[in-house]
XYZ file of C-alpha atoms in Angstrom:
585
model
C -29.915 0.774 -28.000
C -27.721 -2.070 -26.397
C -24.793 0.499 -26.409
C -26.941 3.200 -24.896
C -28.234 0.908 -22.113
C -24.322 -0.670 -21.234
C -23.305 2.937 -21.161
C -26.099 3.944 -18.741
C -24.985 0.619 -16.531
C -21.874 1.706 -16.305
C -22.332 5.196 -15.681
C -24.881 3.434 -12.966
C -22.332 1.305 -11.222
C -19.565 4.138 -11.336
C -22.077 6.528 -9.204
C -22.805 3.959 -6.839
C -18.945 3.092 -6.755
C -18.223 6.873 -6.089
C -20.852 7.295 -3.574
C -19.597 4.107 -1.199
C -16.418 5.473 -1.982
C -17.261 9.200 -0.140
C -19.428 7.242 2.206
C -16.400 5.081 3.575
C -14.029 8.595 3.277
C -16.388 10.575 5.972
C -15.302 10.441 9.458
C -18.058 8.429 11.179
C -19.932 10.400 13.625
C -19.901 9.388 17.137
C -23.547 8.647 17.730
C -24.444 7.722 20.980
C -20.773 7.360 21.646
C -21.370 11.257 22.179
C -23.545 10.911 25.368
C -21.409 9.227 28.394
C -21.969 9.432 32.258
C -20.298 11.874 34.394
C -18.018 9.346 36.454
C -15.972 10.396 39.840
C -14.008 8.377 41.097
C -11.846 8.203 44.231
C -8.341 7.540 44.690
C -8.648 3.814 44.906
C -11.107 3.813 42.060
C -14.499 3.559 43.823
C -17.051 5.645 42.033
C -18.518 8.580 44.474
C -20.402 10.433 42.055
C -22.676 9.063 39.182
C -24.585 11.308 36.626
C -26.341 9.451 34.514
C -26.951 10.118 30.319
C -29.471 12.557 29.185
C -31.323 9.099 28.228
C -30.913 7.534 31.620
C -28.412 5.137 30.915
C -25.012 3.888 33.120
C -22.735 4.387 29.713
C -18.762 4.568 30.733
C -16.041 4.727 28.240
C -14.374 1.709 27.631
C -10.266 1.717 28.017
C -9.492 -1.804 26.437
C -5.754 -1.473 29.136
C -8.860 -1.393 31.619
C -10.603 -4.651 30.676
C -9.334 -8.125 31.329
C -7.825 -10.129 28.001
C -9.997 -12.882 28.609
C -12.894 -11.123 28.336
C -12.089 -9.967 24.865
C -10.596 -13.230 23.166
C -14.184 -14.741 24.731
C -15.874 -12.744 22.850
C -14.246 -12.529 19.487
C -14.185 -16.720 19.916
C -18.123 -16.008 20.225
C -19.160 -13.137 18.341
C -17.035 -12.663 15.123
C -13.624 -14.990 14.950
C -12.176 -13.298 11.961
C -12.257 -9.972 13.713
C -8.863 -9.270 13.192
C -8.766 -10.293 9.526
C -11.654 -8.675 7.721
C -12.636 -4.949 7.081
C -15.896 -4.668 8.849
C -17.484 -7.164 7.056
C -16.966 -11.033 7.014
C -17.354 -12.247 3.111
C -17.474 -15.319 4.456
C -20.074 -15.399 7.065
C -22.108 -13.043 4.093
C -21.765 -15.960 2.222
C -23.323 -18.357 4.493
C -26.045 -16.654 5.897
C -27.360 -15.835 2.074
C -27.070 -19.414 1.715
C -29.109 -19.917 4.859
C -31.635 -17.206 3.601
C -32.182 -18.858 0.638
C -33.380 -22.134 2.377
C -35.362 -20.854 4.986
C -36.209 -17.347 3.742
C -35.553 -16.101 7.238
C -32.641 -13.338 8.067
C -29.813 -14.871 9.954
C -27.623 -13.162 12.385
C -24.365 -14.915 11.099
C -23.264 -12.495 9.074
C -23.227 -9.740 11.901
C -19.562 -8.968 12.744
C -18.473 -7.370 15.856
C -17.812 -4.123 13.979
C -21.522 -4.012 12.694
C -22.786 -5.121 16.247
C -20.959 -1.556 17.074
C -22.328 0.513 14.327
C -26.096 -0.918 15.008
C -25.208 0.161 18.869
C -24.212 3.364 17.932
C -26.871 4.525 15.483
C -30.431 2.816 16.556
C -32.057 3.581 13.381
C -29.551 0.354 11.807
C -31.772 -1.908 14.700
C -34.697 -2.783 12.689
C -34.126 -6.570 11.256
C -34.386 -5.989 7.374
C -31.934 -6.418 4.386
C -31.633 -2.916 3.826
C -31.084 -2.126 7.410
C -28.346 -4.968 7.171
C -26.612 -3.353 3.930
C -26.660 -0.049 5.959
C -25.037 -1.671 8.800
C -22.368 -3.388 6.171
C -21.269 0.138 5.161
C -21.455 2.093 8.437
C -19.093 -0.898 9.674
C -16.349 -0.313 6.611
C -16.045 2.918 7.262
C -15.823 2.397 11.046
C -13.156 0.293 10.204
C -11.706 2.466 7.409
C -11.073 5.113 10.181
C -10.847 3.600 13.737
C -8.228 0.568 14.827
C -9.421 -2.557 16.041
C -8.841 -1.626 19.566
C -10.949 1.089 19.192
C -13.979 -0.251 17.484
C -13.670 -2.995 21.079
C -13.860 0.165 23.066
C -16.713 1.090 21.257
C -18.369 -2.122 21.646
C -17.461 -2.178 25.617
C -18.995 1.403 25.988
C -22.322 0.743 24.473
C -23.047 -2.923 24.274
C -26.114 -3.449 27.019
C -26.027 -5.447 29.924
C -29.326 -5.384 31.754
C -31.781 -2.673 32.333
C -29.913 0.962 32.477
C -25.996 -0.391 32.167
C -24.717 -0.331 29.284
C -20.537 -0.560 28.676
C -18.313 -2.898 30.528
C -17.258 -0.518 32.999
C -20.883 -0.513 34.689
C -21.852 -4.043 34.026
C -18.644 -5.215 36.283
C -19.515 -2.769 38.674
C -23.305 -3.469 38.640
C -23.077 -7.244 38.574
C -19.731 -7.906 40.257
C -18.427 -5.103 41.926
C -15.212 -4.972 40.600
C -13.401 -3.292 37.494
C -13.151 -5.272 34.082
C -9.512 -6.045 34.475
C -9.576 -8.922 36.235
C -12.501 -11.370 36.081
C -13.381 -15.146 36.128
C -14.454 -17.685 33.364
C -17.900 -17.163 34.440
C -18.025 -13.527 34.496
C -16.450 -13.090 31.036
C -19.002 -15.400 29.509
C -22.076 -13.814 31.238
C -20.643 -10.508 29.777
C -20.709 -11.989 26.369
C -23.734 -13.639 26.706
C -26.141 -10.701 28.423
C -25.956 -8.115 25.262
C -27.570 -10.897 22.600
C -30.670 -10.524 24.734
C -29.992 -8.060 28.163
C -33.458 -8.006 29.772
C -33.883 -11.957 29.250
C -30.864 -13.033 30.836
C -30.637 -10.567 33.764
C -29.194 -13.130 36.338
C -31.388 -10.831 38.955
C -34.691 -11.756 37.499
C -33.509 -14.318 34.785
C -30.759 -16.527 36.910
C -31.621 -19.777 35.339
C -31.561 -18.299 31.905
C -28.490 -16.411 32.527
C -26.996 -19.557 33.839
C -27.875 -21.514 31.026
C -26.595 -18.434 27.903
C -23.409 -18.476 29.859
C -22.580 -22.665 29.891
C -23.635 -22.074 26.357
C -20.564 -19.671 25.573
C -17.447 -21.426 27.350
C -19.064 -24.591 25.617
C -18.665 -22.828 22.266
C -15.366 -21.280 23.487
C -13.693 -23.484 24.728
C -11.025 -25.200 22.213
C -10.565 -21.604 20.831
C -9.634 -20.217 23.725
C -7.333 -23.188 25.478
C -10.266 -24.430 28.225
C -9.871 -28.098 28.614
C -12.623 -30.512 29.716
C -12.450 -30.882 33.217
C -12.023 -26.973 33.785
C -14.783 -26.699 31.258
C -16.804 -29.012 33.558
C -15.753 -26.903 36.543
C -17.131 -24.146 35.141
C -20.581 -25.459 34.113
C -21.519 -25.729 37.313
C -20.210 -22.538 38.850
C -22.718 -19.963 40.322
C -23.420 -16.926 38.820
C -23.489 -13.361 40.885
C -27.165 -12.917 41.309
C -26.585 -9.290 42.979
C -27.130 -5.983 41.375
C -25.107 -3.249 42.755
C -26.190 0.723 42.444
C -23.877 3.042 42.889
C -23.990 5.817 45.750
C -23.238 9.198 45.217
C -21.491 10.943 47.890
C -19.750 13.791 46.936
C -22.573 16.179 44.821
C -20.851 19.146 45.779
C -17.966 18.111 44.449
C -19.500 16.715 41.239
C -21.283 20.501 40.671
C -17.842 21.671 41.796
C -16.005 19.457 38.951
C -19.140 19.613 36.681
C -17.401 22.153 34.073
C -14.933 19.350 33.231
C -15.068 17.805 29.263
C -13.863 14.763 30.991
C -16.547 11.473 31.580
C -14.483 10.088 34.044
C -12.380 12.422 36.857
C -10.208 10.399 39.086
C -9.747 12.098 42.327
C -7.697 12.430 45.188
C -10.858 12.193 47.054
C -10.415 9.245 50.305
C -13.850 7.497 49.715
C -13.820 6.098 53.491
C -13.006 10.077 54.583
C -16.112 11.443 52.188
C -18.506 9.302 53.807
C -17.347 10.194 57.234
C -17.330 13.600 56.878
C -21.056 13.306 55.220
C -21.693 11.643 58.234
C -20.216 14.030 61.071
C -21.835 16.847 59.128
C -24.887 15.172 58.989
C -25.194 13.973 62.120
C -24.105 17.590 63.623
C -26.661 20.116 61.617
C -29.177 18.750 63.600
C -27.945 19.856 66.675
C -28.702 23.434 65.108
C -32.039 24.894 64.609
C -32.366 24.955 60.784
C -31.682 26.930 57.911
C -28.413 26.654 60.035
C -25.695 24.882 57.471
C -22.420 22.960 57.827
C -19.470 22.408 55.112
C -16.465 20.944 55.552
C -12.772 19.909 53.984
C -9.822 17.718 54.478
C -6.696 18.289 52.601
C -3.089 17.000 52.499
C -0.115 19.333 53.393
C 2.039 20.322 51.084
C 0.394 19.228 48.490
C -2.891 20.366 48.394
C -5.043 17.094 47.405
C -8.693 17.170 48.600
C -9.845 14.415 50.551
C -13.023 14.933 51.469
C -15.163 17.860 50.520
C -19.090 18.321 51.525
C -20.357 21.782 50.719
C -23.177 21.167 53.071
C -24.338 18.792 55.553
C -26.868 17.322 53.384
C -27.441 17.780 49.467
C -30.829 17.373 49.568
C -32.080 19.060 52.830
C -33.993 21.921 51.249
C -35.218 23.577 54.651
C -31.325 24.409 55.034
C -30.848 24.746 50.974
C -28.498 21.947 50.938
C -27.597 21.961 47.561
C -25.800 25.420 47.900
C -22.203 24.779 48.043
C -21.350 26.943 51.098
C -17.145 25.934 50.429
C -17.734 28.726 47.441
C -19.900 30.970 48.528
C -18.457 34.101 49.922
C -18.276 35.028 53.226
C -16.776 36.696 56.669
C -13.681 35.128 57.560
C -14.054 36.729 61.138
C -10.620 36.586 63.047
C -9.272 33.157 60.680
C -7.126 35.999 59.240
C -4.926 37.302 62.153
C -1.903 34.749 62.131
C -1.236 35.724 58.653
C -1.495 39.444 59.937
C 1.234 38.354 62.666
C 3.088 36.569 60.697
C 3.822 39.382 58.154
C 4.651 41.728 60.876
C 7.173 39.026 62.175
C 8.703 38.210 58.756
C 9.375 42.145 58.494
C 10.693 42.284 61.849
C 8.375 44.655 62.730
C 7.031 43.022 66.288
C 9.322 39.737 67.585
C 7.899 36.888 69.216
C 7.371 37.593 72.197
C 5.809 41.342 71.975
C 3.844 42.608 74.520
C 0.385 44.456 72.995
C -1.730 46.781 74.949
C -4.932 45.758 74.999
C -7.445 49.121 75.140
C -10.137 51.123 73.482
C -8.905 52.144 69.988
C -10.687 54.686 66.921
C -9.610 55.538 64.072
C -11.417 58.349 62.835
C -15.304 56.821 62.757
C -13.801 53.349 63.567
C -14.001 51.937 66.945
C -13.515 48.421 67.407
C -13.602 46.299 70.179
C -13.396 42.543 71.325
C -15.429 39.997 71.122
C -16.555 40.037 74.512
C -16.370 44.061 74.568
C -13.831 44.244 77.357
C -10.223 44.903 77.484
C -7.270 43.095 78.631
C -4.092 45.859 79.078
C -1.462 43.930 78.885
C -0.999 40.720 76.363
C 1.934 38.736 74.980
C 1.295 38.191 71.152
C 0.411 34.404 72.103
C -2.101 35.560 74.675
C -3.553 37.946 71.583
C -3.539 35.378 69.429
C -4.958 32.100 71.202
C -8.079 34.688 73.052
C -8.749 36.327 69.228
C -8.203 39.454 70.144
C -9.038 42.673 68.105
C -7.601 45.396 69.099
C -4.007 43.669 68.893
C -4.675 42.657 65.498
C -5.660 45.806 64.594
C -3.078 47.775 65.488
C 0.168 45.389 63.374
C -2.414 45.079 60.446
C -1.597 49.190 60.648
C 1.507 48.598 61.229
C 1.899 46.286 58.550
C -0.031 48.511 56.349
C -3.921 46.423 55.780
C -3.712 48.161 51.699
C -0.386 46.595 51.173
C -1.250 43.405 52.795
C -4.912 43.159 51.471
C -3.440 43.227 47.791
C -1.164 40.714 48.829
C -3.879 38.146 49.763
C -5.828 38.967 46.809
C -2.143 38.152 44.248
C -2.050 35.110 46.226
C -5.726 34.004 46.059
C -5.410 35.069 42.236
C -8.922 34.957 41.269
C -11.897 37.433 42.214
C -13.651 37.335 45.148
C -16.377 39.619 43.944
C -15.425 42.362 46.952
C -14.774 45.497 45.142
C -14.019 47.843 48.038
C -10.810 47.669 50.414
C -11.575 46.170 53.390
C -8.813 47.999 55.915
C -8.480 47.679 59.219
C -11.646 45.640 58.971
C -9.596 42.891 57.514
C -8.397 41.684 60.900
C -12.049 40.886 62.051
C -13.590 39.436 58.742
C -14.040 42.873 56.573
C -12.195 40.913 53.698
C -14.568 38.507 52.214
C -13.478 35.291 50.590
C -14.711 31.570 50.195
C -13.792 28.329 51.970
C -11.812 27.208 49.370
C -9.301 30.346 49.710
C -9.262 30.360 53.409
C -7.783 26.570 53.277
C -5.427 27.608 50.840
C -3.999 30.366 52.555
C -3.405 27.786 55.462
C -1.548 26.014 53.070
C 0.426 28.257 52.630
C 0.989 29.286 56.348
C 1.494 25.699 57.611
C 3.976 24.710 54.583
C 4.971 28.300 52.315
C 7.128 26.652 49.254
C 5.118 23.825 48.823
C 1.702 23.404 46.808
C -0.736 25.959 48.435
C -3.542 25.242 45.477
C -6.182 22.954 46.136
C -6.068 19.759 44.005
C -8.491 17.415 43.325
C -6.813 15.260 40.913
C -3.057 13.938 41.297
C -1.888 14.571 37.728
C -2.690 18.191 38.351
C -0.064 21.076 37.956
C -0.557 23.809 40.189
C 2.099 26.674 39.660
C 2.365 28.095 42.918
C 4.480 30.656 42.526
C 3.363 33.566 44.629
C 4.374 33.064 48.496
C 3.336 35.150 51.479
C 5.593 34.159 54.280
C 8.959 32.312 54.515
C 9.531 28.816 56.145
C 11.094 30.594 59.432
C 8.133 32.634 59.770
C 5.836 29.837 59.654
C 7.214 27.934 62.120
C 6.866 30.977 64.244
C 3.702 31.640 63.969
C 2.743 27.836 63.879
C 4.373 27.703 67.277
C 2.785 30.666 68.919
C -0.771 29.144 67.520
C -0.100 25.865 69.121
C -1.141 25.078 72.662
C -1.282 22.207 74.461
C -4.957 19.950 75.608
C -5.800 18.427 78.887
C -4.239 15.372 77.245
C -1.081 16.717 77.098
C -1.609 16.534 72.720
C -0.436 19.440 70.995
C -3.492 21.040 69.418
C -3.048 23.527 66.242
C -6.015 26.000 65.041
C -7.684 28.715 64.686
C -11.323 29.736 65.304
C -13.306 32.702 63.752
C -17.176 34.121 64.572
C -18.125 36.660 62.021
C -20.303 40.037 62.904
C -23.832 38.909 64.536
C -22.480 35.958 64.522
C -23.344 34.957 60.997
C -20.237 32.852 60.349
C -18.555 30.099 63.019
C -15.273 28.909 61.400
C -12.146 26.565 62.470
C -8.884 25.598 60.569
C -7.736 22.712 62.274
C -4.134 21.820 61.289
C -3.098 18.333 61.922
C 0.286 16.362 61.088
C -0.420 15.741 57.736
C -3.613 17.600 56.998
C -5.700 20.947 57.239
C -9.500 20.391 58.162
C -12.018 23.552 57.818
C -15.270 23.849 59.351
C -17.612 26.310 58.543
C -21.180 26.813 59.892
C -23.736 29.566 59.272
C -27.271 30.104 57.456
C -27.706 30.359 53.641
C -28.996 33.930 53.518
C -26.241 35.395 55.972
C -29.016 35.973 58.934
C -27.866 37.052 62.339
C -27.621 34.068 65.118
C -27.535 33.546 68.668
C -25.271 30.604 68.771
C -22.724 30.343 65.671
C -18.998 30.828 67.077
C -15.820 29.478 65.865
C -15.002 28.071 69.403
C -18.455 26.552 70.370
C -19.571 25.252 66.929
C -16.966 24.602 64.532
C -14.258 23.550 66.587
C -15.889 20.460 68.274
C -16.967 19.216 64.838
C -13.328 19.566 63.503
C -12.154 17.444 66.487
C -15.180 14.697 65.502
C -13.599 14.588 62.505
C -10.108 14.116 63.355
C -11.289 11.007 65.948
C -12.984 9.546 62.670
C -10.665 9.722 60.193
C -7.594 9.114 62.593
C -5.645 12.537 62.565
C -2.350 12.890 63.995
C -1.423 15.676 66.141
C 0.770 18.253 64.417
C 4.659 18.236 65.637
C 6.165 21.916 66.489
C 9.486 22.415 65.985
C 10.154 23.951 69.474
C 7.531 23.584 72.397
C 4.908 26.358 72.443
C 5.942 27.336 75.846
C 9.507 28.505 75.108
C 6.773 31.474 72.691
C 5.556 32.111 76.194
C 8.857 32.683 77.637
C 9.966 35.090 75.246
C 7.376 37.525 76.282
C 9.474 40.199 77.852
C 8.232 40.622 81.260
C 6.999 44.413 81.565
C 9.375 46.744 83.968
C 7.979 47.717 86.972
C 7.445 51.372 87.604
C 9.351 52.509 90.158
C 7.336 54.968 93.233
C 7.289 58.490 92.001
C 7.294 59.274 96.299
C 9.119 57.584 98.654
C 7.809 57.062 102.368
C 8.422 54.630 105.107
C 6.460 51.472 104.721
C 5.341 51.010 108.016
């Protein structure tokens, strides 16, 4: 009997020694580690875009490079001081609070170890105060330790440990509570971060500032000799104010976040100027209402030669739902109108087929059923390719987009824009007057490529990205040809650089404005494509582009030669001589 029994013990303890033993062996699961906020951040680091969890919570990942030393020695002199030592579980501190158990029959939170703290954040069914919820949390916390470093059971800790109402993680509470990152922050701060997850609604130093005040005296006090703080800093620090201001973040780029949404990343850092976003929100803003609505405005700012987005608004207000703000009009397809037509003249230059300073006849032109005219339906006879060019004329376009051959040339845009633009049918001789659809986001790009051909020409929105850019539609002599027939001079004497385009009915009003060191686009027009009145490149889009370059401080582009030496190379046409001669007088 005795043998039978001491055989089933054993064969007891074995299967419970083989059971902790595959517990501790499976890869934890993530938890609510899983869920995270979709972060964007600018180029200096100021978040511009905030999408909360699918629970509602401010929940960024902790980097432990990203958060200050002090903060995490504070807490490991608070929270669990043989961190570094033990396996998940303190023996020791088990020890004592049994001990303490046993005298008051009460559950102490001694024993807790950072590393349980983290499993009990990440899997809220190990909350509930009880000894078996406290065993659970004893294993879930060897295995986290069996499988993760110390530094990243911290950034565990950092990413989920609550901090007041929504925030949770250290990356939000900084933000929230002292508008700054966690690299760098004061006595005071450290120990209020240590202090607000034991009991985060209570010590809110918003609604709680006295009790706040009070939990974080009570950690440098405890601190102190373990990490270094001697008495008369201590005392300093007793009395120093806490921040009593909670800080929400904005979001001002939504188009951008929709745009970026498809990314497995919780936090993209941009290239995006922060200052620049919120100006151009503002000029676009400020300009749709000058339009009757469901009339729409997007806009975009990038760096030369090397495509980096710095500001991007895919309408003039997100929310506006008369003008369905929430469409991003920089990717929806559309009419370039005339945009196209330096590229057109710039091919036909790079081939030699027309020189600089060509003379076009300006007159009434069909092929077969097509019979295009200008803008304002008149003709003009005689034009230099400048003239052509700076009035937006048709017929001149038309005829070198034939002579460059508009198949040849159209497949050569669409190589370059390398993606699909959803138009299925060739365009033709269409293409010089907005026949070839494409987005926003290609236009700019192919200005990229005109302004600067062999450097980036793909947009960027992230510094570390590697754009191959490969495929090239003009050469660098070209380009400055072109660039200084475009050019013309304002009544300031500034060089101005750009080109405007009005699509059929007037559906479309675009500009590319190209400035020193950046490109800015302008687009205008209604979400459903109607017909307007008063949409044209020159009357709409253009002033806005030149709002935008007065807030954001735009430089004037430089041209290699002066724009007026283009004008002088226009041959001047021969006279015909008199077929009859008679006496003058």
């Amino acid at each position: 009997m005795r043998k039978a029994f001491f055989i089933t013990f054993l064969v007891s303890i074995f299967s419970i020694f083989l059971a902790g033993a595959l517990f501790l062996a499976k890869k934890p699961e993530l938890g609510r580690l899983a869920e995270l906020s979709k972060v964007i951040r600018s180029e200096s680091g100021e978040i511009i875009n905030l999408r909360l969890t699918p629970s509602g919570h401010w929940r960024e990942p902790a980097d432990i490079n990203r958060i200050d030393p002090l903060l995490i020695n504070m807490l490991v002199a608070y929270e669990d001081k043989r961190f570094w030592e033990h396996h998940g579980v303190d023996p020791f501190a088990i020890v004592r609070a049994s001990l303490s158990f046993a005298k008051s029959g009460k559950i102490k939170s001694g024993a807790s170890t950072l590393t349980m703290q983290t499993a009990k954040l990440m899997y809220p069914n190990l909350r509930q105060r009880s000894i078996n919820n406290k065993i659970k949390q004893m294993f879930f916390a060897m295995r986290l330790d069996a499988h993760w470093s110390k530094k990243e059971i911290l950034e565990a800790y950092f990413t989920l440990a609550p901090f007041g109402g929504n925030i949770e993680g250290a990356e939000a509470a900084t933000q929230a509570w002292f508008q700054k990152s966690p690299k760098e922050l004061t006595h005071t701060e450290a120990a209020l971060l240590v202090a607000l997850p034991q009991s985060p609604e209570r010590r809110r130093p918003d609604l709680f500032p006295d009790a706040a005040f009070r939990a974080k005296t009570k950690v440098l006090e405890a601190v102190a000799n373990r990490i270094n703080l001697e008495e008369k800093r201590l005392e300093e620090l007793r009395k120093e104010p806490l921040p009593v201001r909670l800080s929400r973040v904005k979001s001002i780029s939504l188009h951008l976040a929709d745009r970026l949404g498809s990314s497995s990343e919780a936090v993209v850092n941009t290239s995006i100027d922060a200052t620049w976003q919120r100006d151009l929100n503002s000029i676009l803003k400020d300009s749709a209402q000058r339009f009757l609505k469901p009339i729409n405005i997007a806009g975009l700012v990038v760096e030369r030669k090397t495509g980096l987005v710095k500001a991007y608004a895919g309408s003039s207000s997100y929310t506006d739902k008369e003008r369905k703000g929430s469409i991003n009009y920089l990717t929806a397809q559309r009419s370039p109108g005339s945009t196209l037509k330096p590229l057109i003249y710039a091919k036909a230059l790079e081939r030699k087929l027309i020189p600089e300073g060509h003379i076009f006849f300006d007159a009434q032109l069909q092929r077969g059923d097509y019979t295009p005219s200008n803008f304002d339906k008149s003709f003009s006879g005689q034009v230099t390719l400048k003239e052509a060019l700076s009035r937006s004329l048709n017929i001149p376009a038309i005829e070198t987009l034939e002579l460059i051959g508009a198949d040849g040339f159209e497949n050569n845009l669409r190589t370059f824009i390398a993606q699909d633009i959803g138009q299925t049918y060739k365009a033709g001789l269409t293409l010089a007057v907005g026949g070839f659809y494409l987005n926003a986001e290609n236009l700019i790009e192919l200005y990229l490529e005109l302004a600067d051909p062999g450097h980036n020409s793909k947009l960027k929105f992230k510094f570390e990205e590697d754009i191959s850019t490969s495929s090239h539609l003009i050469n660098s002599d070209t380009s400055e040809q072109i660039l200084r027939l475009m050019s013309q001079r304002n009544n300031k004497g500034n060089i101005e650089l750009f080109k405007t385009g009005t699509s059929h009915n007037q559906q479309d009003a675009w500009v590319i404005n190209i400035f020193k060191d950046h490109i800015v686009l302008v687009w205008l027009g209604t979400p459903d494509n109607e017909a307007t009145t008063v949409l044209t490149g020159r009357s709409a889009a253009y002033p806005i582009s030149k709002d935008i370059k007065l807030a954001l401080g735009l430089k004037s582009p430089k041209i290699r030669n002066d724009y007026k030496i283009a004008q002088n190379l226009a041959a001047k046409p021969k006279k015909c001589g008199k077929l009859i001669q008679y006496p003058e007088n």
